[in-house]
Coordinates of C-alpha atoms in Angstrom, one line a residue:
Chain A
X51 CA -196.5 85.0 1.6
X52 CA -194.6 82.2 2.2
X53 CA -192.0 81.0 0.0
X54 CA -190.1 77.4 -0.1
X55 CA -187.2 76.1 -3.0
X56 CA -186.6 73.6 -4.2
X57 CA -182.3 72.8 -4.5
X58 CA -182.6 69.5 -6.7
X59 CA -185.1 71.5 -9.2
X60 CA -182.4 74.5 -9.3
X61 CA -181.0 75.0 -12.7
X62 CA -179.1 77.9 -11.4
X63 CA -180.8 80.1 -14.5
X64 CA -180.4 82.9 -12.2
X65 CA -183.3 84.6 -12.9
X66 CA -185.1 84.8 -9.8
X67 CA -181.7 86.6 -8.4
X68 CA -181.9 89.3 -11.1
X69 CA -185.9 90.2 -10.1
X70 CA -185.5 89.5 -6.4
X71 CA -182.5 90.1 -5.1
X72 CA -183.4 91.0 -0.9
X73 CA -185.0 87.6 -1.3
X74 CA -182.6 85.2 -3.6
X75 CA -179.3 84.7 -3.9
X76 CA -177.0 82.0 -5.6
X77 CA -174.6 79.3 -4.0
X78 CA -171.1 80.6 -5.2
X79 CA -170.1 76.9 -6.4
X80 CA -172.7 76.0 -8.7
X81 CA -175.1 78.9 -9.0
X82 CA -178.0 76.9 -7.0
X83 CA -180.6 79.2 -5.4
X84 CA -180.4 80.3 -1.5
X85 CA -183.7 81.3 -0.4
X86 CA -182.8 84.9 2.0
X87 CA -186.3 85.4 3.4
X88 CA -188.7 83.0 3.7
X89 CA -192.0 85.1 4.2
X90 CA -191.3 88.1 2.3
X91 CA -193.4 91.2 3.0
X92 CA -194.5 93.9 0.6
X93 CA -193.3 95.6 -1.9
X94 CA -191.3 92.6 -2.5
X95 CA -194.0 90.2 -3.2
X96 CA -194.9 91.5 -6.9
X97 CA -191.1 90.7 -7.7
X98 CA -190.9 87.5 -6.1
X99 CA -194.6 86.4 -7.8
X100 CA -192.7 86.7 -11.0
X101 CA -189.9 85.1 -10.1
X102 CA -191.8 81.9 -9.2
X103 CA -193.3 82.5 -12.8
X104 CA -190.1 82.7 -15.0
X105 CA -188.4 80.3 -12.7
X106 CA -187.6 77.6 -15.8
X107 CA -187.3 74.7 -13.3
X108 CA -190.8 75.4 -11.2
X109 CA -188.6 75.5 -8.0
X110 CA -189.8 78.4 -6.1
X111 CA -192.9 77.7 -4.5
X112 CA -195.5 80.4 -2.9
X113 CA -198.5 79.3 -0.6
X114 CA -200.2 81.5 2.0
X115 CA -199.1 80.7 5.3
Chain B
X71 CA -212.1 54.8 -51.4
X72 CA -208.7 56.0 -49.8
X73 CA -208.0 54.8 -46.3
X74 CA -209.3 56.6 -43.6
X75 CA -206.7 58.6 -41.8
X76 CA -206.3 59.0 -38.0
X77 CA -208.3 62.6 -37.4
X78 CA -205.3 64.4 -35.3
X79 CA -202.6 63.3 -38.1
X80 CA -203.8 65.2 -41.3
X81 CA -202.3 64.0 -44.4
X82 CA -202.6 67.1 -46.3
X83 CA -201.0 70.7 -45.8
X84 CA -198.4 69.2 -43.5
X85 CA -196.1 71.9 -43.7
X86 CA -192.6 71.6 -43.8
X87 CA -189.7 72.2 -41.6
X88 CA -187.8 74.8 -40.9
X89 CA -189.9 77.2 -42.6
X90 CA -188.6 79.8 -44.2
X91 CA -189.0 84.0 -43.1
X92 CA -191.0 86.2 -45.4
X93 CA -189.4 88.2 -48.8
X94 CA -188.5 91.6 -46.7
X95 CA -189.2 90.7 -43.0
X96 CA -185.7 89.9 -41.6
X97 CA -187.3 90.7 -38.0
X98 CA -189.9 88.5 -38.1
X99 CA -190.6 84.6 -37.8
X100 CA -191.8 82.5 -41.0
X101 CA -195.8 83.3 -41.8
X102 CA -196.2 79.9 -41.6
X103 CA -195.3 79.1 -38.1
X104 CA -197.5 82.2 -37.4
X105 CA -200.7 80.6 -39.7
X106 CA -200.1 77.1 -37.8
X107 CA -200.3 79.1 -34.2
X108 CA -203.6 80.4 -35.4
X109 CA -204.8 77.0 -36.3
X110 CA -203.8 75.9 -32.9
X111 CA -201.1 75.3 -30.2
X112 CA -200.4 71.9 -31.0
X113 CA -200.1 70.8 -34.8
X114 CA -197.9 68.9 -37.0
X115 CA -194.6 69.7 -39.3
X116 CA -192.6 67.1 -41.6
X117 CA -188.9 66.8 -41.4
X118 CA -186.3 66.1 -43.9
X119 CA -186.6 62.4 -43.0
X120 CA -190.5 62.2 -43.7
X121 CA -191.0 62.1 -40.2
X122 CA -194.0 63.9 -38.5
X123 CA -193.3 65.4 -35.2
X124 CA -195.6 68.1 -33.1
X125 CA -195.3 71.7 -33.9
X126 CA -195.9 73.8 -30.8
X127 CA -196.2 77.1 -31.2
X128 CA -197.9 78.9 -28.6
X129 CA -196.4 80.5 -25.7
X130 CA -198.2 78.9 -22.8
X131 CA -197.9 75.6 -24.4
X132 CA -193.9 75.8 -24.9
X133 CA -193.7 76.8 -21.8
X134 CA -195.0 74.1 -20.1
X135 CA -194.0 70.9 -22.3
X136 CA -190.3 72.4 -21.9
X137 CA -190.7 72.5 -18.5
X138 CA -192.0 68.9 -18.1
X139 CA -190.3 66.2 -16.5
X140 CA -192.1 63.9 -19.2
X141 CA -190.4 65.8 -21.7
X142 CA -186.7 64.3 -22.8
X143 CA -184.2 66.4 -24.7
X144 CA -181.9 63.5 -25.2
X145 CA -180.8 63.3 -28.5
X146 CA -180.5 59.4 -28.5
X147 CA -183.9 58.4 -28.0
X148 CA -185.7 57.1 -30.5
X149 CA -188.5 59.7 -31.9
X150 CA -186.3 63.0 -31.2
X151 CA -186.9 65.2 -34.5
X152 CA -183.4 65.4 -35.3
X153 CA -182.1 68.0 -37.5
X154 CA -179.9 65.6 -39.6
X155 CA -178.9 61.8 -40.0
X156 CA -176.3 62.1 -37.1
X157 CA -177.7 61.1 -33.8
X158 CA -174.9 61.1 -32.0
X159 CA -174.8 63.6 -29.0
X160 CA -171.5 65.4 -29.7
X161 CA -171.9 68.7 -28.1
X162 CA -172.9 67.8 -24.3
X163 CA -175.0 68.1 -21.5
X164 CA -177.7 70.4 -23.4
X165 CA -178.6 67.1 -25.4
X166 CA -178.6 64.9 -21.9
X167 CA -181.4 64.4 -19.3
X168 CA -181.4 64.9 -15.6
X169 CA -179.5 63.6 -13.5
X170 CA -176.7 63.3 -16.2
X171 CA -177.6 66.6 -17.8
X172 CA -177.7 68.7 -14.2
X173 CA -174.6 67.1 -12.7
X174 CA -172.4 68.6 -15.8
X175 CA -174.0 72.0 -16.0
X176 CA -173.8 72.8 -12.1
X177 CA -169.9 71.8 -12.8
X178 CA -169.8 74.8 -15.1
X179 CA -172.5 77.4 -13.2
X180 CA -170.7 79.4 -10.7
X181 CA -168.9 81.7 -13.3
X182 CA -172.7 82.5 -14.6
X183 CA -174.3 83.3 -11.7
X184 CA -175.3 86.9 -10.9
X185 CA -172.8 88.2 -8.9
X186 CA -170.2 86.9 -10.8
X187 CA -171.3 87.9 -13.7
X188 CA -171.8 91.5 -12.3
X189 CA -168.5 91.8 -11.5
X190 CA -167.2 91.1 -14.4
X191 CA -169.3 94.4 -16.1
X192 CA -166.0 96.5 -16.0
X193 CA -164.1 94.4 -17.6
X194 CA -166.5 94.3 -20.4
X195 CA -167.4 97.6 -20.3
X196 CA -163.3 98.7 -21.0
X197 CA -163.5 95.8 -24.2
X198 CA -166.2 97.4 -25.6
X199 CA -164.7 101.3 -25.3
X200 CA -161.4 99.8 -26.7
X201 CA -163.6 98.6 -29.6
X202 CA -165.2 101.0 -30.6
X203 CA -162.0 103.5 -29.7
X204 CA -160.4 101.2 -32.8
X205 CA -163.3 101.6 -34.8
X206 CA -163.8 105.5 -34.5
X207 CA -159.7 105.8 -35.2
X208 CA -160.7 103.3 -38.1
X209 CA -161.6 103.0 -41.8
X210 CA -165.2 104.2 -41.8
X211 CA -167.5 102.5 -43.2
X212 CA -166.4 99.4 -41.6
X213 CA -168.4 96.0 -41.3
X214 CA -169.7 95.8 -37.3
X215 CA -170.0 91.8 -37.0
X216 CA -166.4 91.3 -37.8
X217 CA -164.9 94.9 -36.1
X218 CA -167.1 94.9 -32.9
X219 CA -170.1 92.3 -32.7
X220 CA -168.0 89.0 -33.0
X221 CA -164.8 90.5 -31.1
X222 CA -167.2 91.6 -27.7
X223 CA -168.5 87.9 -26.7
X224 CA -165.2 86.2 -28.2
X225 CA -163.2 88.2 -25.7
X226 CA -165.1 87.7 -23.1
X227 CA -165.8 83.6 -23.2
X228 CA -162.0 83.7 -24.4
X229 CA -161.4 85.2 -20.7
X230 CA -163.6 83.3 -18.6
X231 CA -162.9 80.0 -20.3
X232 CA -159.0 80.4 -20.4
X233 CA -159.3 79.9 -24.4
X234 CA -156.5 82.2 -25.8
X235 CA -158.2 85.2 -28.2
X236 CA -155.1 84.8 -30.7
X237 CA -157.1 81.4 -31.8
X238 CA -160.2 83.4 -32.5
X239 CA -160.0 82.5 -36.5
X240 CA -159.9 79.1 -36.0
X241 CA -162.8 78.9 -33.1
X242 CA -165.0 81.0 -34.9
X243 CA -164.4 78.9 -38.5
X244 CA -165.5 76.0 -36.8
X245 CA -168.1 76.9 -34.6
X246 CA -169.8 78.7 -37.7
X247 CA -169.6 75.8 -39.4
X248 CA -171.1 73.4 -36.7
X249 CA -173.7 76.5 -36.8
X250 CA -174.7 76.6 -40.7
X251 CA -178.0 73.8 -41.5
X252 CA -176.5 73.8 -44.8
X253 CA -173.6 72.1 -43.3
X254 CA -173.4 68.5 -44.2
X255 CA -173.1 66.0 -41.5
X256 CA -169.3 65.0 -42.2
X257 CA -168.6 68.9 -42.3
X258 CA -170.1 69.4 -38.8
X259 CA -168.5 66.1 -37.5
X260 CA -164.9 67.9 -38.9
X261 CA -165.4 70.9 -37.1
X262 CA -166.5 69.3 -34.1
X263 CA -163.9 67.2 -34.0
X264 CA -161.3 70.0 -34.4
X265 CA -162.5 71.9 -31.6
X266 CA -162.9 69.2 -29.5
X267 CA -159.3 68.3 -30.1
X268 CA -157.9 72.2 -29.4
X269 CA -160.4 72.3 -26.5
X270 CA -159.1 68.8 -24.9
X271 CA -155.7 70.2 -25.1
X272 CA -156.1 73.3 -23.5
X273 CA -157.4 71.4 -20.4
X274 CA -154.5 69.3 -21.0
X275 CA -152.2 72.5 -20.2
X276 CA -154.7 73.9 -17.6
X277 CA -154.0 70.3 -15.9
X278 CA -150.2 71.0 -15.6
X279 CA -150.4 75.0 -15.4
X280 CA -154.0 75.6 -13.9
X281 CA -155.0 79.6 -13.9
X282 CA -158.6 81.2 -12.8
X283 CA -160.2 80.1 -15.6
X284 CA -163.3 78.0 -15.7
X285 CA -161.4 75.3 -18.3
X286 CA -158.9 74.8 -15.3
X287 CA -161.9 74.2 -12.9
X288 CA -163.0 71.6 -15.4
X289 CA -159.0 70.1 -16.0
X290 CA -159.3 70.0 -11.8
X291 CA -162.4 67.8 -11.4
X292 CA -160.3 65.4 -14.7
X293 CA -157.5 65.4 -12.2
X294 CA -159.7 64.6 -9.5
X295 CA -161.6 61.7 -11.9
X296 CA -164.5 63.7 -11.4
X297 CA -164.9 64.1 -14.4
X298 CA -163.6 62.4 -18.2
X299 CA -161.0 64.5 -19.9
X300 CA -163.2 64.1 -23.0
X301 CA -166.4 65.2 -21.3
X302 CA -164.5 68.4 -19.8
X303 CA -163.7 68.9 -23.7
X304 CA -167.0 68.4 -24.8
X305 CA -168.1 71.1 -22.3
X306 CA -165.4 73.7 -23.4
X307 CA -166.4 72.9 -27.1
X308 CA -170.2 73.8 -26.2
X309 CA -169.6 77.4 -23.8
X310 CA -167.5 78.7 -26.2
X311 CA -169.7 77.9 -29.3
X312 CA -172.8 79.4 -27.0
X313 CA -170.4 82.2 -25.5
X314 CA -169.8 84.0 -28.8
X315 CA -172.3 82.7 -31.5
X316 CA -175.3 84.2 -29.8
X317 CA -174.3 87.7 -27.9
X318 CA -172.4 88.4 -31.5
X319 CA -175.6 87.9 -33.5
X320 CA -177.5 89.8 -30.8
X321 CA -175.6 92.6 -31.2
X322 CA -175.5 92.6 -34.5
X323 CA -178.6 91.9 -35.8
X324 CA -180.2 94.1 -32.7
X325 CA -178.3 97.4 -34.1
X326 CA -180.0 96.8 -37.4
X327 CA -183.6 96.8 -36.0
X328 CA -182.8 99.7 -33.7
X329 CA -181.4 101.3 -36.7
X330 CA -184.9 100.2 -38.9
X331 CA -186.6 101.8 -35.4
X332 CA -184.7 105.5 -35.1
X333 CA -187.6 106.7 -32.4
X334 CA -186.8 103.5 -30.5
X335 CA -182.7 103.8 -31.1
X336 CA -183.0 107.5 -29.6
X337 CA -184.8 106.9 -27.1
X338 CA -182.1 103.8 -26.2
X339 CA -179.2 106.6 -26.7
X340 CA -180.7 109.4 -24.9
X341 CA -181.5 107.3 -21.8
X342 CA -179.8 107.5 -18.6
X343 CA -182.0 104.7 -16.9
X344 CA -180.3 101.6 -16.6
X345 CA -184.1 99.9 -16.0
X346 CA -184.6 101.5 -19.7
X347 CA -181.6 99.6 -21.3
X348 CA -182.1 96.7 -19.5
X349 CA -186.1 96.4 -20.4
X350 CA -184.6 97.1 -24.5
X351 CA -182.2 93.9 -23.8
X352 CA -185.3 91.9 -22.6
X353 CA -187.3 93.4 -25.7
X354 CA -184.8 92.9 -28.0
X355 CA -184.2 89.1 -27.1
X356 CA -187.9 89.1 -27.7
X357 CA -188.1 90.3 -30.9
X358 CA -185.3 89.2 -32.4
X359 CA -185.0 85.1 -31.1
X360 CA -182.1 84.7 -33.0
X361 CA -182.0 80.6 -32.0
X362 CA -184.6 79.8 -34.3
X363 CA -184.7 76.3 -35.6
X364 CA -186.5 75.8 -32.5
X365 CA -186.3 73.2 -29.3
X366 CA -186.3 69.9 -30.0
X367 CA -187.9 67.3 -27.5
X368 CA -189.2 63.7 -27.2
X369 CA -192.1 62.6 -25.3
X370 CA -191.1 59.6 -22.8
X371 CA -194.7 59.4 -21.4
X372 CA -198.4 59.8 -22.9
X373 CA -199.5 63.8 -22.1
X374 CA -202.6 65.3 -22.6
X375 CA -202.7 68.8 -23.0
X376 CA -204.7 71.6 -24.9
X377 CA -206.9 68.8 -25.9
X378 CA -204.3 66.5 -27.4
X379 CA -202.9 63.5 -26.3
X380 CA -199.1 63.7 -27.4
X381 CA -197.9 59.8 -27.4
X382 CA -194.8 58.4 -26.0
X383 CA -192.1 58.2 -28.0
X384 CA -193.3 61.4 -30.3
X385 CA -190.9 64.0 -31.6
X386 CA -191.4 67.9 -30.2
X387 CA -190.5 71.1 -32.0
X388 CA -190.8 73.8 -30.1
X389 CA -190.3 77.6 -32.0
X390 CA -189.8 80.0 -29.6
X391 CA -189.4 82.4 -32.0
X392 CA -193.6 82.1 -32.3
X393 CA -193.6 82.1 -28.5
X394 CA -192.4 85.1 -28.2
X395 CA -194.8 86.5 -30.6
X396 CA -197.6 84.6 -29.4
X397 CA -200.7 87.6 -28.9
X398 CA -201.9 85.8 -26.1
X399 CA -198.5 86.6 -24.2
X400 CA -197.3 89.8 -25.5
X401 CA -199.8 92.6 -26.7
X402 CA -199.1 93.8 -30.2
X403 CA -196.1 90.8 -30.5
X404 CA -194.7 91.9 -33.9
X405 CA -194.0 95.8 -32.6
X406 CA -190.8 96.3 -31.3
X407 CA -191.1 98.5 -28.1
X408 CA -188.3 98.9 -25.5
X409 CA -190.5 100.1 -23.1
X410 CA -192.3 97.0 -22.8
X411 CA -192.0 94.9 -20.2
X412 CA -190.8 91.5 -22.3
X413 CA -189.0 89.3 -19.1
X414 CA -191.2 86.7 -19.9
X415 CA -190.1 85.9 -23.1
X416 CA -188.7 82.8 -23.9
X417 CA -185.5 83.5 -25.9
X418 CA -183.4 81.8 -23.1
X419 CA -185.6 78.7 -23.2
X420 CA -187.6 77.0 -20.4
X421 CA -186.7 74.7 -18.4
X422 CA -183.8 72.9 -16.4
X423 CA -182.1 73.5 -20.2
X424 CA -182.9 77.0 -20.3
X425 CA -179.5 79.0 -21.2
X426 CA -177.2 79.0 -18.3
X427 CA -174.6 81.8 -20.0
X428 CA -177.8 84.5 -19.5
X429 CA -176.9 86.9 -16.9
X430 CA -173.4 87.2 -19.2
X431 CA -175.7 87.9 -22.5
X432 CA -177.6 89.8 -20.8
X433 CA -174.8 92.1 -19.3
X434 CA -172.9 92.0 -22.8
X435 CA -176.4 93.3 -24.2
X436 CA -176.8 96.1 -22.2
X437 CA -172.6 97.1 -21.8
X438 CA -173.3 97.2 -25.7
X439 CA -176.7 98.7 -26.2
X440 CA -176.3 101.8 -23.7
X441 CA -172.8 102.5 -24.7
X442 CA -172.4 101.8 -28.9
X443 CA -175.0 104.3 -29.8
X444 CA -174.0 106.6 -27.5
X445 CA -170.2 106.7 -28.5
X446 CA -171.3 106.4 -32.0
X447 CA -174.8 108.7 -32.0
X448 CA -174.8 109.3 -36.3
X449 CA -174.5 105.4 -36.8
X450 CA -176.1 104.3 -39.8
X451 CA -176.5 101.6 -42.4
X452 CA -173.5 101.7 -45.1
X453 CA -176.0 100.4 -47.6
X454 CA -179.5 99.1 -48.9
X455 CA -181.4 96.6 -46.4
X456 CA -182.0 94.5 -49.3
X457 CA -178.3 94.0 -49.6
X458 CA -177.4 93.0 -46.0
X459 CA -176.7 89.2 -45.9
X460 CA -179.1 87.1 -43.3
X461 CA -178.5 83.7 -41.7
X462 CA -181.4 81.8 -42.8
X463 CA -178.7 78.8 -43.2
X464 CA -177.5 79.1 -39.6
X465 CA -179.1 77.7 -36.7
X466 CA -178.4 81.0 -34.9
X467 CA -180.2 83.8 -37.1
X468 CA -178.5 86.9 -37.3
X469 CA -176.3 89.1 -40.1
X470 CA -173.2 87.7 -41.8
X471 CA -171.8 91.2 -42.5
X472 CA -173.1 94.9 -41.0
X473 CA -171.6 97.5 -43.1
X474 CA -172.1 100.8 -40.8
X475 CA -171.0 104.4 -41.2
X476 CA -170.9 107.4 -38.6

């Protein structure tokens, strides 16, 4: 699993933080998301699939690298 | 003959809206929003002004028109199903598109984000033993909104925001009032315009005496001509509003469904699992969607979707109090079941607007939920259900009063 973000999407909602923290995190000025690990291995994946779904802005993508 | 009408704009049984919640449901939306979801995901409503907008109802559906960058949420566009005659955008950034719209609320993020917000769990934890310390040495029965719901999330936006608590009458006058739909335009303006004037002053001090507080990161940025002193105003006017408003009516109006759910409110008392309260917050947000008069949008391009073509220019209403009860979603939608899992919901929102204060709520929620009931394990209604007073007139549902005993 590969996972990219996108900063200008970022509405800093948080959310993907709460469910994935090993993988998210949050810039301490304006809350915008700081990808951790890039290709996340299991068990994480199942958490960081539904981040990418609640994400309200669509700015976490997944793709199989 | 009568003229032919277009076939996706029927005339007839155009319900109205806001709808209003059934005789002895306080829980759940109005049947009618529920009947137009079974008809389909897109239909149409009329609003006070005669004017026809799209009534979206289903979860998927929501979801994705709130998250689309064709969608506008600004208030001055022509088509936007406003709630009144006033179109004037007088509360801020949530009314704005991007870029305006993401430029002022990253301005404002950093004391929302998840590690602040975490760190802040102590401090609310102590506000909400001193509470309820006060009301256990108390009168008894006592009403809950005004001795513990409302007090919780004013204190805490009063301490993040620099607002002083001492003002907490006048703030929370005025916000309800901006709150009620019964509220006529020229009462809304008033209290608007009184908050925005208290608001504008306190960055006025926080320019000359700044503290730690998220209005004297704001009065820094007006210093810096970042940012206009009425905008930073504007801003303070809207987090406080959000900051208490919402949490209070959560709390309230989620004790009186746990206490209309006794298996589910033991179950929340007895636990010791932290996953366990935080999956009841989630649920409870669910259930409850106390922000129900229901997003409001404007189409800026033509979109096709579910097998509708919704036209530039068209007005959006988007209920996501029938999201979150949409079957297709959430099995069983209208049972309240903490053990759920309900983190999809959409009580937050979707989209770059979704809620930015929701890792505080969220805390608040569950400071609250694991500790009242447990502190206070007889808790129980001081009254008839049929007597307790609901917000249908508020734009942010909930319980004017919750008379309690222990």
């Amino acid at each position: 699993m590969k996972v990219t973000v996108d900063e200008d999407k970022c509405c800093g909602a948080g959310q993907c933080v709460l469910l994935a923290p090993e993988v998210f995190d949050q810039r301490d000025d304006d809350g915008i998301v700081v990808l951790l690990d890039a290709e996340p291995r299991e068990p994480l994946q199942a958490s960081v699939r539904e981040a990418a779904d609640v994400c309200p802005a669509a700015a976490i993508r997944l793709s199989t690298p | 003959m009568t003229e032919t009408l277009s076939s996706d704009e029927p005339q007839a049984g155009i319900p109205e809206y806001p709808m209003r919640r059934a005789q002895g449901c306080p829980f759940d939306p109005p049947p009618t929003l529920r009947d137009e979801q079974e008809k389909g995901p897109l239909t149409k409503v009329r609003l006070w002004d005669g004017s026809r907008p799209w009534l979206v109802t289903r979860y998927a559906e929501q979801r994705a028109l709130l998250a689309d960058p064709r969608v506008s949420a600004d208030i001055t566009r022509p088509g936007y199903p406003s709630q009144s005659s006033s179109r004037s955008n007088s509360i801020g950034f949530i009314l704005m598109d991007d870029p305006e719209h993401a430029r002022l609320r990253r301005m404002v993020t950093a004391p929302f984000t998840i590690k602040r917000t975490e760190a802040l769990r102590p401090r609310v934890q102590q506000i909400v033993d001193d509470l309820i310390d006060d009301m256990l040495a108390g009168p008894n029965p006592v009403d809950l909104v005004e001795s513990f719901a409302l007090p919780v999330p004013s204190l805490v936006i009063c301490d993040l925001l620099g607002v002083p608590y001492a003002d907490h009458d006048f703030f929370q006058d005025n916000s309800k009032t901006i709150i009620n739909r019964d509220s006529t335009d020229e009462q809304r303006a008033g209290a608007l315009g009184r908050l925005a004037e208290y608001l504008d002053r306190l960055v006025g001090e926080k320019l000359d005496r700044p503290s730690e507080d998220l209005l004297s990161q704001l009065a820094a940025r007006v210093g810096a001509g970042e940012l206009p002193r009425g905008e930073a105003a504007r801003i303070g006017v809207l987090l406080l509003i959000a900051g208490h408003e919402t949490t209070a009516n959560m709390i309230a109006l989620g004790t009186l469904a746990l206490l209309q759910h006794p298996e589910q409110l033991t179950a929340l008392r007895e636990t010791q699992d932290p996953k366990l309260v935080a999956g009841a917050v989630e649920e409870l947000l669910r259930y409850l969607h106390i922000t129900h008069s229901g997003r409001r949008r404007v189409a800026l391009e033509d979109i096709e979707i579910a097998g509708q073509v919704i036209r530039a220019g068209d007005g959006l209403i988007l209920p996501n109090d029938i999201g979150n009860r949409d079957p297709r979603a959430f099995s069983d939608p209208d049972r309240l079941d903490i053990h759920r899992d309900a983190r999809h919901h959409v009580a937050f929102g979707f989209g770059v607007h979704q809620c930015l204060g929701q890792p505080l709520a969220r805390m608040e929620l569950q400071v609250v939920y694991s500790t009242l009931y447990r502190r206070m394990p007889t808790l129980r209604l001081a009254g008839a259900l049929e007597d307790i007073p609901f917000k249908h007139d508020g734009s942010v549902y909930g319980v004017y009063e919750l008379p309690v005993a222990w």
